[in-house]
XYZ file of C-alpha atoms in Angstrom:
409
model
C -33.534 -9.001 16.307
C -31.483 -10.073 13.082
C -30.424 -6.736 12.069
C -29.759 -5.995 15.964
C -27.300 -8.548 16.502
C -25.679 -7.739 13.044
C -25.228 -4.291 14.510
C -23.677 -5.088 18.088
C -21.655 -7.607 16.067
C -20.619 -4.676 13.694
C -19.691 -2.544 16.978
C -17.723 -5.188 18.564
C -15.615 -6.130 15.168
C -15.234 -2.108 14.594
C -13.801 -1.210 18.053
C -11.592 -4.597 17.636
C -10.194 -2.498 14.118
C -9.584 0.300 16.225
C -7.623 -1.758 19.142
C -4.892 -3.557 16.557
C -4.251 -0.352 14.685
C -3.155 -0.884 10.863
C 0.766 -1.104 11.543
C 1.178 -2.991 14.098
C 3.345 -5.874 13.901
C 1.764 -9.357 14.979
C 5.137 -11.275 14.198
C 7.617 -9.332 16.132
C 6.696 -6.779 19.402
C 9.812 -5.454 18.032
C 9.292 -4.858 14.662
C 11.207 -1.702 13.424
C 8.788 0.466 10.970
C 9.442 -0.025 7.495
C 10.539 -4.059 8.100
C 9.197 -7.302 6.020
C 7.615 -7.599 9.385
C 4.939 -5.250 9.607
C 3.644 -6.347 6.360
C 1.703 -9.125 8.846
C -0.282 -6.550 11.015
C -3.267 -7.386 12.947
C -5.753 -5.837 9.753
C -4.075 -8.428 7.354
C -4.521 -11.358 9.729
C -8.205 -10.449 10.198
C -8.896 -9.777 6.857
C -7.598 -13.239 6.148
C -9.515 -14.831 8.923
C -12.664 -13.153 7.854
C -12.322 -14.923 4.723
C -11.439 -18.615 6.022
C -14.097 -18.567 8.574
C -16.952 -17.709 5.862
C -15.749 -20.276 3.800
C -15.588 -22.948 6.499
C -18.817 -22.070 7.919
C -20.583 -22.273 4.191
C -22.578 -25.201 4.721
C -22.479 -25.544 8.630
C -25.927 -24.981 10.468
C -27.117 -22.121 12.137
C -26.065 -23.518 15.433
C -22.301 -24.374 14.936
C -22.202 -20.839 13.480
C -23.146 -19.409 16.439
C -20.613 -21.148 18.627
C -18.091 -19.773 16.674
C -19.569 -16.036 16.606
C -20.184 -16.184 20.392
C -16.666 -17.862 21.036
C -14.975 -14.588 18.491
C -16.951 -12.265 20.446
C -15.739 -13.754 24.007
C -12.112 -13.894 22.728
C -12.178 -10.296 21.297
C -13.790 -9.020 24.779
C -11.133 -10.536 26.666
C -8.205 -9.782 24.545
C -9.980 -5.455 25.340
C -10.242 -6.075 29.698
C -6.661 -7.342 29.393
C -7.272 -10.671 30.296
C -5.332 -12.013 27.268
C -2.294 -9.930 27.050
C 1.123 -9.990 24.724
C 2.187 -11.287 21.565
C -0.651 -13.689 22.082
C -3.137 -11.315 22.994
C -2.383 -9.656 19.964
C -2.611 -12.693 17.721
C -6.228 -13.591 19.541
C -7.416 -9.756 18.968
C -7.082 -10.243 15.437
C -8.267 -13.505 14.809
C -11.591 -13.085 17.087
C -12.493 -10.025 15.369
C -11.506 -11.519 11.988
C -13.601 -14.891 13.262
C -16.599 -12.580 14.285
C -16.933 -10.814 10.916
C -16.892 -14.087 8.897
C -19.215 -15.360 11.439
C -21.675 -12.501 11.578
C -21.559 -12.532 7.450
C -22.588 -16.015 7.411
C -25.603 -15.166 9.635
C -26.660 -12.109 7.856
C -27.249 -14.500 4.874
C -28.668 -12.198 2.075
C -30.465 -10.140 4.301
C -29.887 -6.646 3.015
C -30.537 -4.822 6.642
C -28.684 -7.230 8.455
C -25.849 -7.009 5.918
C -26.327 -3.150 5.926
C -26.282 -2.478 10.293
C -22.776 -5.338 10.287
C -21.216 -3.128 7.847
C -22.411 0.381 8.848
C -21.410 -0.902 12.356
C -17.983 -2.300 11.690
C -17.198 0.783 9.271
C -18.551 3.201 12.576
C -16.721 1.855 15.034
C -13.480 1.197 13.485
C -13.279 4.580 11.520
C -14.556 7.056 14.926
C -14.392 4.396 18.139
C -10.355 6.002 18.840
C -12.346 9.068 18.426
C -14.890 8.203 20.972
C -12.117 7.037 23.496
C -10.260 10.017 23.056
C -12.928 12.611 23.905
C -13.914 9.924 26.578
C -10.599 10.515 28.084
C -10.843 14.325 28.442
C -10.623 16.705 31.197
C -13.916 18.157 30.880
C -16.044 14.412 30.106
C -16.769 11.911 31.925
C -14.676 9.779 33.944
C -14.417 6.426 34.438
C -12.470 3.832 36.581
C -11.861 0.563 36.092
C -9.586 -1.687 37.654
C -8.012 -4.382 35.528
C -5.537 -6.684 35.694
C -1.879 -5.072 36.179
C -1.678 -1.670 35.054
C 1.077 -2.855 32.725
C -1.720 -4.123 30.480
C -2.548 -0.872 29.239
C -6.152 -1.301 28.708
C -7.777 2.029 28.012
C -10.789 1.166 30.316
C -13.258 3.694 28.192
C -12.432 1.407 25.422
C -13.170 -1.621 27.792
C -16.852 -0.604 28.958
C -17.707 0.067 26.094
C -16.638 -3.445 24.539
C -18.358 -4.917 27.105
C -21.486 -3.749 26.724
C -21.429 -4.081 23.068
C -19.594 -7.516 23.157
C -22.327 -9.000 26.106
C -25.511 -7.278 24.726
C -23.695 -8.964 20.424
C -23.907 -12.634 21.848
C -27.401 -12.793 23.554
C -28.914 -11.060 20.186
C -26.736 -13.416 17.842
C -28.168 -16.362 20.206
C -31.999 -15.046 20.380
C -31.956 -14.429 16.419
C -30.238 -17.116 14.485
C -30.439 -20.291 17.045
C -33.512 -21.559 14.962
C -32.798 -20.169 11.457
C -31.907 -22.333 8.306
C -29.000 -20.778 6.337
C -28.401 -20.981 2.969
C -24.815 -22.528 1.810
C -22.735 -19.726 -0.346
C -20.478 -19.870 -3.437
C -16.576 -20.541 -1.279
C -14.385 -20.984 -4.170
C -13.921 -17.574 -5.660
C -14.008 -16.038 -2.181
C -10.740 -17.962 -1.315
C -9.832 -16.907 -4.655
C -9.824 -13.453 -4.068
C -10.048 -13.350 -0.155
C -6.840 -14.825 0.702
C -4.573 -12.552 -2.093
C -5.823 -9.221 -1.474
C -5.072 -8.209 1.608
C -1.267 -10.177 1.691
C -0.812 -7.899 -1.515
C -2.509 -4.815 -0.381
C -0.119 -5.111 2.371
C 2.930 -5.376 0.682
C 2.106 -2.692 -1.203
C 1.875 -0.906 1.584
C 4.781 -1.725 3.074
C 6.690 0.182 -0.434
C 4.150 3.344 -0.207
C 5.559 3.676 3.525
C 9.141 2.607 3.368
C 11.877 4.757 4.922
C 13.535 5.350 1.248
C 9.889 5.502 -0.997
C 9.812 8.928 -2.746
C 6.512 10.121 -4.791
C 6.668 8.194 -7.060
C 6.779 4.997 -5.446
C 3.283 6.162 -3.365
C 1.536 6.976 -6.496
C 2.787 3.523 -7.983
C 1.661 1.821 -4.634
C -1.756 3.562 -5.363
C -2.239 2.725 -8.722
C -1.195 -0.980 -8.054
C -3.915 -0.429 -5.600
C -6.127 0.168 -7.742
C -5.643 -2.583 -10.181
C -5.568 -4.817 -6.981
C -8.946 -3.570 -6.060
C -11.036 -3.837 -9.699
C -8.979 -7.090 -10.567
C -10.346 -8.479 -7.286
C -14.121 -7.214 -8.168
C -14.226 -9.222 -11.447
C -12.937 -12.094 -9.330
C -16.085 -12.246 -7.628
C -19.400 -13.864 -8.861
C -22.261 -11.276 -10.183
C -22.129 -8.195 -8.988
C -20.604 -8.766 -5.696
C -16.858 -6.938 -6.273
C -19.228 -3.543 -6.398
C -18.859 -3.842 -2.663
C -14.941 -3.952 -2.778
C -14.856 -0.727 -5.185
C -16.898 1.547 -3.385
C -14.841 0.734 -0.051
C -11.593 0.921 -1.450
C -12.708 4.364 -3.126
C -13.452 5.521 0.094
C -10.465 4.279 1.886
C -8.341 6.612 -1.019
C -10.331 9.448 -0.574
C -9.975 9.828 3.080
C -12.368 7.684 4.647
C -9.602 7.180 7.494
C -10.089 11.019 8.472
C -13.975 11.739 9.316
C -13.184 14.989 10.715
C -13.598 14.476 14.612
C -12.549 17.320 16.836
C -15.476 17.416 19.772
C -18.471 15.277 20.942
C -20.636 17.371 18.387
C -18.567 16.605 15.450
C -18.339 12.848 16.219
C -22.236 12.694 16.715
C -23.123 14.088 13.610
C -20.511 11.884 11.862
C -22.073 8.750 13.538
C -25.576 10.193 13.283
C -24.614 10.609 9.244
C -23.235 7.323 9.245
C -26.395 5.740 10.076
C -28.598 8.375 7.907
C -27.130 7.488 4.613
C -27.019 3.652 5.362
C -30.781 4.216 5.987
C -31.407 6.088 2.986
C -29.288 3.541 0.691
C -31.379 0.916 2.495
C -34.629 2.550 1.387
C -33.907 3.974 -2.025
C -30.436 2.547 -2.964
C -29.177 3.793 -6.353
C -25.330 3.318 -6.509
C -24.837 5.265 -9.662
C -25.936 8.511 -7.079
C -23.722 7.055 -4.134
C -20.501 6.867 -6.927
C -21.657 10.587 -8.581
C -21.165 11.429 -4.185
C -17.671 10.255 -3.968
C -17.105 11.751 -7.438
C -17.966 15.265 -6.147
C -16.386 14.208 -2.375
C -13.265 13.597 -4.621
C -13.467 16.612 -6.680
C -14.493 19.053 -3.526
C -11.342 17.989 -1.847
C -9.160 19.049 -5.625
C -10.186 22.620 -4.629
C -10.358 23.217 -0.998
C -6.939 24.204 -1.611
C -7.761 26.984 -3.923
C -10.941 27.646 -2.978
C -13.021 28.189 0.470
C -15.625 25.637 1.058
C -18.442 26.034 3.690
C -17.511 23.531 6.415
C -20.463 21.272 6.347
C -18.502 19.461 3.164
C -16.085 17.833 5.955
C -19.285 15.622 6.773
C -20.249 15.193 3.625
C -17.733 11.975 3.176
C -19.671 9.386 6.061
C -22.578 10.365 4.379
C -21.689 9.396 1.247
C -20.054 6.659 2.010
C -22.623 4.735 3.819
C -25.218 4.952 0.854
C -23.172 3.768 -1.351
C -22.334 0.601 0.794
C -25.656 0.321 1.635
C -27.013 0.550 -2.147
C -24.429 -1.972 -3.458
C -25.623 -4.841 -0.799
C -26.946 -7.336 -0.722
C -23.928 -9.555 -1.578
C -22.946 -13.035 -0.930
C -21.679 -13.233 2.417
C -18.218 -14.462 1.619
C -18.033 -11.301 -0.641
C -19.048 -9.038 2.487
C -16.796 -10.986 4.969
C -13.639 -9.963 2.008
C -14.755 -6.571 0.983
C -15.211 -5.088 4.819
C -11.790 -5.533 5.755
C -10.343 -3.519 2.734
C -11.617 0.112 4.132
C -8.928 -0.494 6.427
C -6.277 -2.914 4.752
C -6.321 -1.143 1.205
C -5.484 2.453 2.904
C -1.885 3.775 1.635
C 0.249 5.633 4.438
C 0.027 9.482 2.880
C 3.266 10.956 5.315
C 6.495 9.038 4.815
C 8.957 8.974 7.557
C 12.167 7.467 7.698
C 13.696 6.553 11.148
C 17.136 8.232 12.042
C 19.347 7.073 14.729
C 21.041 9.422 16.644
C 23.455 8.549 19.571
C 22.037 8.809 22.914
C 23.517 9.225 26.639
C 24.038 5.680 26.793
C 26.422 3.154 24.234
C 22.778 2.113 22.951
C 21.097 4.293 19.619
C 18.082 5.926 19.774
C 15.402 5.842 16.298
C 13.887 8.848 15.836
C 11.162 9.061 13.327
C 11.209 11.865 11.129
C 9.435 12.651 8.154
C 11.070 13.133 4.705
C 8.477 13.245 1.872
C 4.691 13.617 1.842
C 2.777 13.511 -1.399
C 1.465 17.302 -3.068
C -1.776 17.575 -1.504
C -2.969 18.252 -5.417
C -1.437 15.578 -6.846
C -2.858 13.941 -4.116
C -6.244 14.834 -4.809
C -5.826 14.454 -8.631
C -4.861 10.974 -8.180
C -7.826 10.516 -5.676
C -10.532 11.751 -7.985
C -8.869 9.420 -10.827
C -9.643 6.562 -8.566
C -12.722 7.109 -7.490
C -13.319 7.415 -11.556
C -11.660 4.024 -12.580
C -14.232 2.646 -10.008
C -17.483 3.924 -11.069
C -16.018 2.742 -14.666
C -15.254 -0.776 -12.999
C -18.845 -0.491 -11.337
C -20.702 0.463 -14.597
C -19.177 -2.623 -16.216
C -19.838 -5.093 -13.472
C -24.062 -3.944 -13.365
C -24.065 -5.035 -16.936
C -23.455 -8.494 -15.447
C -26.619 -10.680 -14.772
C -27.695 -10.950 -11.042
C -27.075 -13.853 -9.853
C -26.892 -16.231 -7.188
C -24.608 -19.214 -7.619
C -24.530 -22.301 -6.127
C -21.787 -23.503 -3.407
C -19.096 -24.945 -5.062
């Protein structure tokens, strides 16, 4: 029942991801691309609420954790229907599902399968549920209607049903399997430490990679400022914890935001793979082989442009990337509540576009986004696979650390 209501948890917080998209702005609903503004999107306001809510719920009991979990869930679920629409709807999105994930981290304790089916889950759902709704919404599938409230809402009601049944079915198994558990209090001061920085500077970082002037150069500074960001941010953590961090933000640079996803088939057998390697890191979890995976992920992706590779490698990347998360936990849950987020927070935009105005039929301007650089896809890929390396460096050093399990501070 534990590692159940980790999982609909997961779901709920994934599809959440999926709903606030990584650039949109929660300051201004008309934030022009490339402003100060969109530096405060919804994935840097959950990210941060992720990491208060683990740290405030350290030492509470099993039952006052709950009541926040169940309230995040209720809140995220209505903010989906439509019920909570806006600027404020937005705002309540992100903090619910950030709320939920700090929530569900605290309950998953040390548990390694809990931990495991929250972030297999959260990773799923935000990475292929815009997938799922998509094919959903095809001629040939199935249909669905749902009425909701005003049609000016614009609540994709595949998206809704399916929040539903994961958001209902999350808070009766959080409820059934943590109303009588003990929980153990977690270390709170490094995770504000590194949980409160990281994403405000993965953001802003960002915001340079995708500004309407950035060149090349700037990207490939943004990344490797990334990448300091990322291993600076693992040593901050206690143990071995930041291993967690790495292997997620070396999967968010090698294209972990593009599981290939045409059809129904192609997004079961990335789900189906998903789970697969999560299982097998759960069994036999060596994260020296998940790392040598992204290294040849990395490395495959150098050649497909020179060389034709069979298409099962596309599928390759879920696979990989779920045993490696799988064989770096468990962690302490303030660690898990930070590192989660950064799949999604620490991704660079790769296409650059700079808005031009050109005059329309009326005295009013009209911005029209058009693109005007995009990395070399082989520099891109060389800078990938040097990533991915400076990782399983920064991993290798952190596993000579002792294990340990520090006391709340």
């Amino acid at each position: 029942m534990k590692v159940l209501s980790m999982l609909l948890a997961g779901l709920t917080v994934g599809y959440a991801i999926g709903d606030i998209r990584p650039f949109d702005s929660l300051l201004s609903s008309t934030a022009e691309f490339g402003s100060l503004a969109t530096i405060v999107n919804g994935l840097t306001v959950l990210a941060l609420t992720a990491c208060l809510t683990s740290v405030a719920l350290a030492r509470s009991s099993a039952r006052g954790v709950l009541v926040v979990a169940i309230g995040a869930v209720l809140v995220v679920l209505f903010r989906t229907v439509g019920m909570v629409t806006g600027m404020f709807g937005d705002w309540a999105g992100a903090v619910g599902a950030g709320a939920l994930l700090g929530a569900s981290a605290v309950l998953a304790g040390r548990h390694r399968g809990a931990q495991a089916s929250l972030a297999v889950a959260a990773i799923g759902a935000g990475l292929l549920g815009t997938a799922l709704d998509a094919l959903l919404q095809v001629d040939d599938g199935p249909v669905f209607v749902w009425d909701v409230v005003g049609a000016e809402d614009a609540v994709v009601p595949e998206r809704a049903i399916i929040m539903v049944i994961a958001a209902l079915g999350g808070a009766l198994s959080l409820f059934l399997a943590h109303r009588d558990v003990a929980l153990q209090s977690h270390e709170t001061r490094r995770t504000l430490l590194v949980g409160l920085p990281l994403p405000v500077a993965a953001g802003v970082l960002s915001w340079f990679a995708g500004g309407h002037d950035s060149g090349d150069a700037v990207w490939f500074g943004a990344l490797a400022g990334m990448a300091v960001l990322a291993v600076v941010a693992a040593f901050a953590f206690p143990g071995r914890d930041g291993r967690v961090l790495l292997v997620l933000f070396a999967s968010a640079t090698i294209g972990s935001m593009g599981f290939a996803v045409e059809d129904s088939l192609q997004l079961a057998v990335s789900a189906a793979l998903l789970v697969v390697g999560a299982g097998i890191g759960y069994r036999w979890p060596q994260l020296y082989v998940g790392l040598g995976g992204l290294l040849l992920v990395a490395g495959a992706a150098l050649i497909e442009g020179y060389v034709a590779l069979p298409p099962v490698s596309q599928f390759a990347l879920p696979f990989v990337v779920a045993y490696a998360v799988a064989s770096t936990l468990s962690t302490a849950p303030g660690s898990l509540a930070v590192a989660l987020p950064a799949l999604f927070t620490m991704t660079l935009p790769v296409t650059v576009y700079a808005a031009s105005y050109q005059p329309g039929l009326s005295s009013s301007t009209d911005a029209v986004a058009t693109r005007t650089s995009e990395p070399d896809h082989l520099m891109l890929s060389v800078a990938g696979l040097v990533v991915v390396a400076v990782v399983t460096v920064a991993c290798v050093l952190l596993m000579r650390r002792p294990t340990q399990n520090p006391a709340a501070r």
